[in-house]
Each structure stands twice: as C-alpha cells, then as structure tokens.
Tab-separated table of C-alpha atoms and ligand atoms in Angstrom:
chain	number	residue	atom	x	y	z
A	1411	MET	CA	100.659	136.776	114.012
A	1412	ILE	CA	103.091	134.024	113.072
A	1413	ILE	CA	103.548	133.567	109.233
A	1414	THR	CA	104.648	130.065	108.082
A	1415	ILE	CA	106.234	129.778	104.749
A	1416	THR	CA	106.075	126.411	102.767
A	1417	LEU	CA	107.491	126.924	99.289
A	1418	ASN	CA	107.089	123.231	98.548
A	1419	PRO	CA	104.001	121.832	100.361
A	1420	ALA	CA	103.069	118.129	99.818
A	1421	ILE	CA	100.370	115.627	100.415
A	1422	ASP	CA	102.118	113.603	103.157
A	1423	VAL	CA	101.066	109.776	102.945
A	1424	SER	CA	102.306	107.664	105.764
A	1425	TYR	CA	102.105	103.904	106.082
A	1426	GLN	CA	102.718	101.665	109.067
A	1427	SER	CA	104.323	98.562	107.790
A	1428	HIS	CA	105.571	95.469	109.881
A	1429	HIS	CA	108.807	93.926	108.650
A	1430	PHE	CA	109.070	96.257	105.560
A	1431	GLN	CA	110.875	94.519	102.809
A	1432	LEU	CA	112.293	95.704	99.504
A	1433	ASN	CA	111.323	94.032	96.371
A	1434	LYS	CA	108.111	92.315	97.933
A	1435	VAL	CA	104.364	92.975	97.617
A	1436	GLN	CA	103.024	94.176	101.021
A	1437	ARG	CA	99.542	94.851	102.084
A	1438	VAL	CA	99.007	97.505	104.650
A	1439	ALA	CA	96.383	99.225	106.559
A	1440	ASN	CA	95.040	102.453	104.875
A	1441	GLY	CA	97.759	105.203	105.208
A	1442	SER	CA	97.256	108.453	106.945
A	1443	LYS	CA	97.037	111.401	104.445
A	1444	THR	CA	97.888	114.869	105.790
A	1445	ALA	CA	98.436	118.439	104.423
A	1446	GLY	CA	102.119	118.468	104.689
A	1447	GLY	CA	105.381	119.782	103.681
A	1448	LYS	CA	107.446	120.919	106.705
A	1449	GLY	CA	105.654	124.337	106.982
A	1450	LEU	CA	102.220	123.068	107.127
A	1451	ASN	CA	103.145	120.562	109.904
A	1452	VAL	CA	104.529	123.560	111.748
A	1453	SER	CA	101.326	125.496	111.253
A	1454	ARG	CA	99.100	122.535	112.384
A	1455	VAL	CA	101.221	122.206	115.672
A	1456	LEU	CA	101.132	126.023	116.217
A	1457	LYS	CA	97.359	125.649	115.983
A	1458	GLN	CA	97.341	122.847	118.518
A	1459	LEU	CA	99.407	125.209	120.820
A	1460	GLY	CA	96.687	127.939	120.552
A	1461	CYS	CA	98.307	130.017	117.926
A	1462	GLU	CA	96.556	131.401	114.686
A	1463	PRO	CA	99.253	131.111	112.048
A	1464	LEU	CA	98.828	132.385	108.467
A	1465	CYS	CA	100.124	129.736	106.025
A	1466	THR	CA	101.712	130.789	102.688
A	1467	GLY	CA	103.702	129.555	99.788
A	1468	PHE	CA	102.712	127.776	96.526
A	1469	LEU	CA	99.847	125.440	95.737
A	1470	GLY	CA	98.731	123.924	92.490
A	1471	GLY	CA	96.394	121.438	90.757
A	1472	HIS	CA	94.222	118.850	92.389
A	1473	SER	CA	96.688	118.270	95.269
A	1474	GLY	CA	96.723	121.870	95.965
A	1475	SER	CA	92.960	122.026	96.221
A	1476	TRP	CA	93.030	118.972	98.549
A	1477	ILE	CA	95.517	120.709	100.731
A	1478	LYS	CA	93.466	123.979	100.770
A	1479	SER	CA	90.333	122.066	101.694
A	1480	ARG	CA	92.195	120.283	104.458
A	1481	LEU	CA	93.526	123.557	105.799
A	1482	ASN	CA	90.032	124.911	105.873
A	1483	GLN	CA	88.662	121.897	107.762
A	1484	GLU	CA	91.432	122.274	110.292
A	1485	GLY	CA	90.666	125.980	110.689
A	1486	LEU	CA	94.043	127.195	109.463
A	1487	ASP	CA	94.283	130.594	107.850
A	1488	HIS	CA	96.073	130.485	104.363
A	1489	SER	CA	97.002	132.695	101.457
A	1490	PHE	CA	98.837	130.595	98.841
A	1491	ILE	CA	100.020	131.619	95.398
A	1492	GLU	CA	98.167	129.493	92.809
A	1493	ILE	CA	100.669	127.689	90.416
A	1494	ASN	CA	100.414	126.138	87.049
A	1495	GLU	CA	101.858	122.732	88.039
A	1496	GLU	CA	100.648	120.108	90.494
A	1497	THR	CA	101.665	120.182	94.250
A	1498	ARG	CA	103.718	117.175	95.226
A	1499	THR	CA	103.067	114.025	97.243
A	1500	CYS	CA	105.553	112.664	99.974
A	1501	LEU	CA	105.504	109.165	101.182
A	1502	ALA	CA	106.786	107.665	104.505
A	1503	ILE	CA	106.809	103.997	105.483
A	1504	ILE	CA	107.216	103.493	109.113
A	1505	ASP	CA	108.278	100.136	110.466
A	1506	ASN	CA	108.183	100.147	114.242
A	1507	GLN	CA	109.397	96.418	114.260
A	1508	TYR	CA	112.602	97.126	112.437
A	1509	GLY	CA	112.839	100.573	113.736
A	1510	THR	CA	113.117	102.091	110.181
A	1511	GLN	CA	111.583	105.196	108.584
A	1512	THR	CA	111.687	105.252	104.776
A	1513	GLU	CA	110.783	108.535	103.029
A	1514	LEU	CA	110.314	109.217	99.365
A	1515	LEU	CA	110.051	112.924	98.841
A	1516	GLU	CA	109.061	114.133	95.420
A	1517	GLU	CA	111.115	117.094	94.118
A	1518	GLY	CA	107.978	119.114	93.519
A	1519	PRO	CA	106.377	121.432	90.734
A	1520	PHE	CA	108.228	124.061	88.561
A	1521	ILE	CA	107.577	127.627	89.814
A	1522	THR	CA	107.778	130.219	87.096
A	1523	ILE	CA	109.453	133.699	87.712
A	1524	ALA	CA	106.088	135.479	87.622
A	1525	GLU	CA	104.779	132.999	90.375
A	1526	LYS	CA	107.943	133.674	92.476
A	1527	ASP	CA	107.643	137.416	92.135
A	1528	LYS	CA	103.983	137.393	93.039
A	1529	PHE	CA	104.831	135.448	96.128
A	1530	LEU	CA	107.457	138.004	97.177
A	1531	SER	CA	105.162	140.833	96.601
A	1532	GLU	CA	102.356	139.319	98.658
A	1533	PHE	CA	104.862	138.363	101.312
A	1534	SER	CA	105.990	141.898	101.829
A	1535	LYS	CA	102.550	142.911	102.430
A	1536	MET	CA	101.936	140.090	104.895
A	1537	LEU	CA	105.192	141.133	106.770
A	1538	GLU	CA	103.464	144.237	108.112
A	1539	LYS	CA	101.313	142.026	110.218
A	1540	ALA	CA	103.949	139.482	111.224
A	1541	LYS	CA	105.397	139.055	114.814
A	1542	LEU	CA	107.462	135.994	113.731
A	1543	ILE	CA	108.151	134.137	110.536
A	1544	THR	CA	109.033	130.538	110.025
A	1545	ALA	CA	110.187	128.977	106.616
A	1546	SER	CA	110.582	125.252	106.216
A	1547	GLY	CA	111.493	122.659	103.699
A	1548	SER	CA	113.027	122.114	100.247
A	1549	LEU	CA	112.748	124.448	97.244
A	1550	PRO	CA	110.569	123.579	94.337
A	1551	LYS	CA	112.117	123.799	90.844
A	1552	GLY	CA	112.646	127.112	89.264
A	1553	ILE	CA	112.942	128.817	92.785
A	1554	PRO	CA	116.442	130.753	93.183
A	1555	LEU	CA	118.651	129.002	95.711
A	1556	ASP	CA	118.990	132.359	97.653
A	1557	ILE	CA	115.290	132.838	98.145
A	1558	TYR	CA	115.473	132.154	101.995
A	1559	SER	CA	118.286	134.760	102.200
A	1560	GLU	CA	116.079	137.167	100.396
A	1561	ILE	CA	113.159	136.500	102.673
A	1562	SER	CA	115.381	136.664	105.833
A	1563	GLU	CA	116.686	140.078	104.824
A	1564	MET	CA	113.129	141.414	104.148
A	1565	ALA	CA	112.179	140.108	107.724
A	1566	ASN	CA	115.323	141.687	109.307
A	1567	ALA	CA	114.529	144.934	107.712
A	1568	SER	CA	111.179	144.807	109.411
A	1569	ASN	CA	112.544	143.705	112.605
A	1570	VAL	CA	110.651	140.407	112.585
A	1571	PRO	CA	112.426	137.213	113.859
A	1572	PHE	CA	112.864	134.747	111.040
A	1573	ILE	CA	113.254	131.033	111.851
A	1574	LEU	CA	114.669	128.694	108.932
A	1575	ASP	CA	114.507	124.941	108.670
A	1576	THR	CA	115.939	123.742	105.530
A	1577	SER	CA	118.790	121.694	104.267
A	1578	GLY	CA	121.641	121.504	101.594
A	1579	LYS	CA	122.203	124.384	99.261
A	1580	ALA	CA	118.883	126.089	100.422
A	1581	LEU	CA	120.436	126.263	103.906
A	1582	GLU	CA	123.865	127.260	102.764
A	1583	TYR	CA	122.484	130.249	100.815
A	1584	GLY	CA	119.756	130.860	103.503
A	1585	ILE	CA	122.254	131.445	106.251
A	1586	GLN	CA	123.864	134.305	104.263
A	1587	GLY	CA	120.532	136.277	104.900
A	1588	ARG	CA	121.179	136.133	108.701
A	1589	PRO	CA	118.113	134.349	109.944
A	1590	PHE	CA	117.404	134.780	113.756
A	1591	LEU	CA	117.443	131.055	114.338
A	1592	ILE	CA	117.994	127.929	112.046
A	1593	LYS	CA	117.109	124.341	112.950
A	1594	PRO	CA	119.381	121.767	111.197
A	1595	ASN	CA	119.251	118.163	112.423
A	1596	LYS	CA	122.674	116.411	113.132
A	1597	GLU	CA	122.726	115.028	109.487
A	1598	GLU	CA	122.120	118.379	108.065
A	1599	LEU	CA	124.700	120.050	110.094
A	1600	CYS	CA	127.287	117.420	109.053
A	1601	GLN	CA	126.278	117.998	105.510
A	1602	TYR	CA	126.701	121.801	105.924
A	1603	VAL	CA	130.289	121.363	107.300
A	1604	GLY	CA	131.116	118.529	104.884
A	1605	LYS	CA	131.765	115.858	107.395
A	1606	GLN	CA	130.378	112.291	107.773
A	1607	GLU	CA	130.151	112.532	111.623
A	1608	LEU	CA	130.396	115.161	114.297
A	1609	THR	CA	131.110	114.887	118.097
A	1610	MET	CA	129.063	116.960	120.402
A	1611	ASP	CA	132.112	119.380	120.751
A	1612	GLU	CA	132.415	119.684	116.863
A	1613	MET	CA	128.540	120.322	116.621
A	1614	ILE	CA	129.063	123.103	119.143
A	1615	ASP	CA	131.983	124.460	117.186
A	1616	ALA	CA	130.110	124.284	113.899
A	1617	ALA	CA	127.080	126.089	115.326
A	1618	LYS	CA	129.197	128.869	116.836
A	1619	LYS	CA	130.922	129.394	113.554
A	1620	ILE	CA	127.384	129.776	111.914
A	1621	CYS	CA	126.627	132.409	114.741
A	1622	GLU	CA	129.727	134.292	113.704
A	1623	THR	CA	128.213	134.820	110.304
A	1624	GLY	CA	125.157	136.673	111.758
A	1625	VAL	CA	122.730	134.020	112.677
A	1626	GLN	CA	121.661	134.482	116.337
A	1627	TYR	CA	120.753	130.906	117.263
A	1628	VAL	CA	121.297	127.485	115.983
A	1629	LEU	CA	118.913	124.699	117.214
A	1630	VAL	CA	120.448	121.331	116.429
A	1631	SER	CA	117.919	118.553	116.778
A	1632	LEU	CA	119.333	115.162	117.716
A	1633	GLY	CA	116.369	112.769	117.562
A	1634	LYS	CA	116.122	110.654	120.606
A	1635	GLU	CA	119.273	112.275	122.056
A	1636	GLY	CA	117.442	115.571	122.535
A	1637	ALA	CA	118.859	118.881	121.167
A	1638	LEU	CA	121.443	121.637	121.459
A	1639	LEU	CA	120.656	125.361	121.417
A	1640	VAL	CA	123.807	127.378	120.561
A	1641	GLY	CA	123.992	131.232	120.498
A	1642	HIS	CA	126.939	133.665	120.647
A	1643	ASP	CA	127.202	133.276	124.365
A	1644	THR	CA	124.845	130.344	124.980
A	1645	VAL	CA	125.246	126.646	124.675
A	1646	LEU	CA	122.351	124.702	126.207
A	1647	LEU	CA	122.041	120.817	125.879
A	1648	ALA	CA	118.419	119.237	126.403
A	1649	GLU	CA	118.408	115.725	127.439
A	1650	ILE	CA	115.172	113.828	126.962
A	1651	PRO	CA	113.638	110.649	128.449
A	1652	GLU	CA	112.879	107.628	126.386
A	1653	ILE	CA	109.330	107.556	124.930
A	1654	PRO	CA	107.234	105.062	123.088
A	1655	VAL	CA	107.664	106.161	119.501
A	1656	ILE	CA	105.053	105.565	116.806
A	1657	ASN	CA	105.780	107.968	113.964
A	1658	PRO	CA	108.594	110.437	114.265
A	1659	VAL	CA	108.165	111.937	110.794
A	1660	GLY	CA	107.363	115.710	111.445
A	1661	SER	CA	109.113	115.786	114.744
A	1662	GLY	CA	111.478	118.532	113.472
A	1663	ASP	CA	108.497	120.544	112.303
A	1664	SER	CA	106.793	120.083	115.734
A	1665	MET	CA	109.983	121.023	117.389
A	1666	LEU	CA	110.156	124.272	115.330
A	1667	ALA	CA	106.460	125.144	116.069
A	1668	GLY	CA	107.298	124.600	119.827
A	1669	MET	CA	110.303	126.924	119.548
A	1670	ALA	CA	108.235	129.686	117.578
A	1671	TYR	CA	105.392	129.377	120.169
A	1672	ALA	CA	107.907	129.731	123.155
A	1673	LEU	CA	109.781	132.623	121.479
A	1674	LYS	CA	106.543	134.410	120.718
A	1675	ASN	CA	105.661	134.048	124.349
A	1676	GLN	CA	109.113	135.538	125.241
A	1677	TYR	CA	110.034	132.676	127.481
A	1678	ASP	CA	113.619	132.332	128.473
A	1679	PHE	CA	115.885	130.203	126.286
A	1680	LYS	CA	115.977	127.151	128.561
A	1681	THR	CA	112.173	127.175	128.624
A	1682	CYS	CA	112.059	127.608	124.703
A	1683	LEU	CA	114.389	124.641	124.351
A	1684	LYS	CA	112.161	122.583	126.560
A	1685	TRP	CA	108.897	123.425	124.601
A	1686	ALA	CA	110.784	122.586	121.336
A	1687	CYS	CA	111.828	119.172	122.538
A	1688	ALA	CA	108.482	118.400	124.175
A	1689	CYS	CA	106.610	119.123	120.854
A	1690	GLY	CA	108.957	117.117	118.878
A	1691	MET	CA	108.623	114.199	121.361
A	1692	SER	CA	104.758	114.459	121.502
A	1693	ASN	CA	104.652	114.287	117.680
A	1694	ALA	CA	106.904	111.172	117.699
A	1695	MET	CA	104.328	109.474	119.973
A	1696	GLU	CA	101.443	109.898	117.468
A	1697	ALA	CA	100.554	108.074	114.384
A	1698	LYS	CA	99.816	111.393	112.335
A	1699	THR	CA	102.531	113.564	110.863
A	1700	GLY	CA	102.509	116.972	112.669
A	1701	GLU	CA	100.207	116.076	115.575
A	1702	ILE	CA	100.760	116.882	119.276
A	1703	HIS	CA	98.703	116.770	122.454
A	1704	LEU	CA	99.022	119.765	124.868
A	1705	HIS	CA	98.522	117.589	127.952
A	1706	LYS	CA	101.427	115.360	126.801
A	1707	VAL	CA	103.617	118.202	125.935
A	1708	GLN	CA	102.924	119.670	129.456
A	1709	GLU	CA	103.921	116.375	131.080
A	1710	LEU	CA	107.034	115.915	128.873
A	1711	LEU	CA	108.127	119.489	129.854
A	1712	THR	CA	108.755	118.353	133.377
A	1713	LYS	CA	110.917	115.402	132.284
A	1714	ILE	CA	113.480	117.293	130.064
A	1715	ASP	CA	116.749	118.435	131.648
A	1716	VAL	CA	118.473	121.414	130.180
A	1717	THR	CA	122.094	122.000	131.234
A	1718	VAL	CA	124.364	125.119	130.320
A	1719	LEU	CA	127.589	123.917	128.620
B	46	LIG	N1	112.787	108.757	118.650
B	46	LIG	C1	112.628	109.947	119.373
B	46	LIG	N2	112.612	109.815	120.746
B	46	LIG	C2	112.334	110.827	121.476
B	46	LIG	N3	112.264	112.221	120.958
B	46	LIG	C3	112.315	112.297	119.595
B	46	LIG	C4	112.528	111.154	118.780
B	46	LIG	N4	112.549	111.639	117.470
B	46	LIG	C5	112.287	113.004	117.558
B	46	LIG	N5	112.283	113.378	118.814
B	46	LIG	C6	112.124	114.840	119.344
B	46	LIG	O1	111.912	115.615	118.089
B	46	LIG	C7	112.991	116.529	117.932
B	46	LIG	C8	113.231	116.644	116.541
B	46	LIG	O2	113.519	115.478	116.087
B	46	LIG	P1	114.632	115.226	114.921
B	46	LIG	O3	114.526	113.746	114.399
B	46	LIG	O4	115.965	115.546	115.476
B	46	LIG	O5	114.349	116.256	113.734
B	46	LIG	P2	114.127	116.159	112.273
B	46	LIG	O6	112.738	115.409	112.091
B	46	LIG	O7	114.128	117.503	111.575
B	46	LIG	O8	115.215	115.151	111.796
B	46	LIG	C9	114.174	115.856	118.821
B	46	LIG	O9	115.095	116.921	119.234
B	46	LIG	C10	113.434	115.277	119.920
B	46	LIG	O10	112.949	116.214	120.926
B	47	LIG	O1	110.531	120.058	102.121
B	47	LIG	P1	111.321	118.683	102.157
B	47	LIG	O2	112.700	118.959	102.701
B	47	LIG	O3	111.298	117.913	100.879
B	47	LIG	O4	110.583	117.747	103.266
B	47	LIG	C1	109.275	117.310	103.170
B	47	LIG	C2	108.841	116.435	104.154
B	47	LIG	O5	109.505	116.659	105.372
B	47	LIG	C3	108.382	116.358	106.427
B	47	LIG	O6	107.812	117.582	106.824
B	47	LIG	C4	108.915	115.741	107.574
B	47	LIG	O7	109.994	116.456	108.141
B	47	LIG	P2	110.777	116.301	109.535
B	47	LIG	O8	110.447	114.784	109.932
B	47	LIG	O9	112.074	116.725	109.356
B	47	LIG	O10	109.967	117.064	110.547
B	47	LIG	C5	107.367	115.597	105.769
B	47	LIG	O11	106.081	115.698	106.324
B	47	LIG	C6	107.388	116.157	104.410
B	47	LIG	O12	106.862	115.458	103.375
C-alpha cells in the first residue's frame, strides 16, 4: 500500500479569471473546490492510476470535515489525526489570457505536541503495511522543522522508500533524514542552494551534491521544460511537447503520483520519469487541481523524450 502524508491539508479553491487585475472588483464563474494540500492531490491522482493509497496527516474543524466527506465520496481511504484548530483554505487564480497563476496559501492551523506525537505513533503502525510513502507540502505551525527527517528515518529503518516534496526549511531539514527521492521544482532548488537562477549544469551539480548526502534520487521538475532525474550515477532529462494548458496547479503533485506509481510497479528509471511527466502534463490540461486522465497520460507517454546526459 502507498501511504500519502499531508501534514497541512487545505480546501483548494481555484478560479479561472480573464485579465486578472489587482485592486479591481472582478466577477468570476464559480470556483472549483477540491480536497487539497499537495498530498491529497497526490492521493487523488494515485487513485486515478488504479492505486488504493491511504491518506494521513492532520484535519480539523468544518474544513476538516468537508475534506473527509470529499475523500469518502472519492473512495479514498484515510486515517487523519483530529486536531483542535481549523484546516486551512488555499486560493488559486488562473488567468489563461495573461498566462498567470496567482496563489494565496494560508499558513494553516497550530498543531499541539500531543497531536504531533499521536500522528507519529499512528504512523509507525501504518508503516508496517506500507510499500512506499510520500510526504508533501508545507508544515503547519507547531510542527518541528525536522519532522520529515524523522519520518524518513522511520521509513528507512523499515526499508520502505520515502518520497518527499516540500520546500524551504522543511526541505533543508527533511534531506537530512535521507529520503529515497525528493522533488523540488527549479525555484525550490534555487532557494535550497541560495541562488536566484541555475543553469542546467548547475542544477545537475546541485542535485548530485544532494545525492552525496544520502538522498538516492532528485527529481527536478521544470514546468513546461520537462524534468531532470538525478541519481549517484544517473542523469536523465525528459523533454516534453507543448500542450494546451488550462490549470497547472497540482502538476507537481500529479508528477509525484506518477513517479510513485511507476516506482511501485518497478519500471526502469527512464519509464518512471516519463510517467511522472505525463501525469504532470495531464493535470495541467484539466481545470480541476489534481486531476488526470489515463488515456491522455498514455498518449503523452509516447511523446516524451528521455535522454541520458
Ligand atoms: N505549462 C506546462 N506545460 C507542460 N507540462 C507542464 C506544465 N506545467 C507543468 N507541467 C508538467 O508537470 C510537471 C510538474 O510541474 P512543475 O510546474 O514543474 O511542478 P510544481 O507544480 O511542483 O511547481 C512538469 O515537469 C511537467 O511535466
Ligand atoms: O503545502 P503547501 O506548500 O502550502 O502547498 C499547498 C498548495 O500546493 C498545491 O498542492 C499545488 O502544488 P503544486 O502546484 O506544486 O503541485 C495546492 O493544491 C495547495 O493548496
């Protein structure tokens, strides 16, 4: 079973706006509302790929109940720790005319030490059934910065591959627990190395340095430019065709789901990278966050070129 961890879930609200302008009143069609936060997008896409993930993390208040009822409707298995405070809402405004994507991500609720300890204790029980674990997203308040490192060490001790998609300090600390794979996008990798920009060679160097610390693979997602997969003795570049983009929010999560699915099926790394890109692309072609279509993924797989660098 794949376990997906979302420590900071969110109700994701996404609006399509034309000529989005600051400081103006704008009327829009009703937004699409999904059970989100990166890990829940990963879970939804895994389900669309035919997997039965178990979703865990923290949920609270009315938003938490709404998310649970959505997960039930979608047939997603879940086991969340109930918290005192309210689960957050995140907002995305997509303007396909201007080609902009504006996101307002709430920081999320406060998690008490008792709630955190309960999560770790439940997680250690779930670990016994896990074949692969993904953890995605920011940390809610009160959670120690090294929690992903602790989770990774627990997974490593049980020989279960751990995949991490986070940013900033949570990534910096998380890497110390030696996850099997991390998925920064280019901006997150730049932030990690403290640079404004990175060339392709510099990205490969940065990823290799991360691998020297004990991480086995670094998957760098590059939006419409495709992706890089770097390991100790592997550098693969995926080049992708142009596609009609509707809503790219959640493409990173869909990519992670594609990678987890392909790894679980023990595909070779070139094929894994293709599945990861195809799922990210398929999501970008839909209005809903964290939605793919298998027939489109299969068609996209034939159009992605992977080269060994
Ligand atoms: N505009 C786009 N055109 C084509 N593919 C895209 C686009 N945006 C995302 N993707 C696909 O989704 C993957 C992840 O997207 P990316 O934007 O890099 O991640 P994140 O959402 O984490 O920033 C990319 O590697 C690519 O395969
Ligand atoms: O946990 P974070 O880092 O605050 O991010 C949460 C947001 O990220 C998203 O999952 C989108 O992420 P990606 O576009 O990187 O896949 C939103 O759905 C969500 O609201």
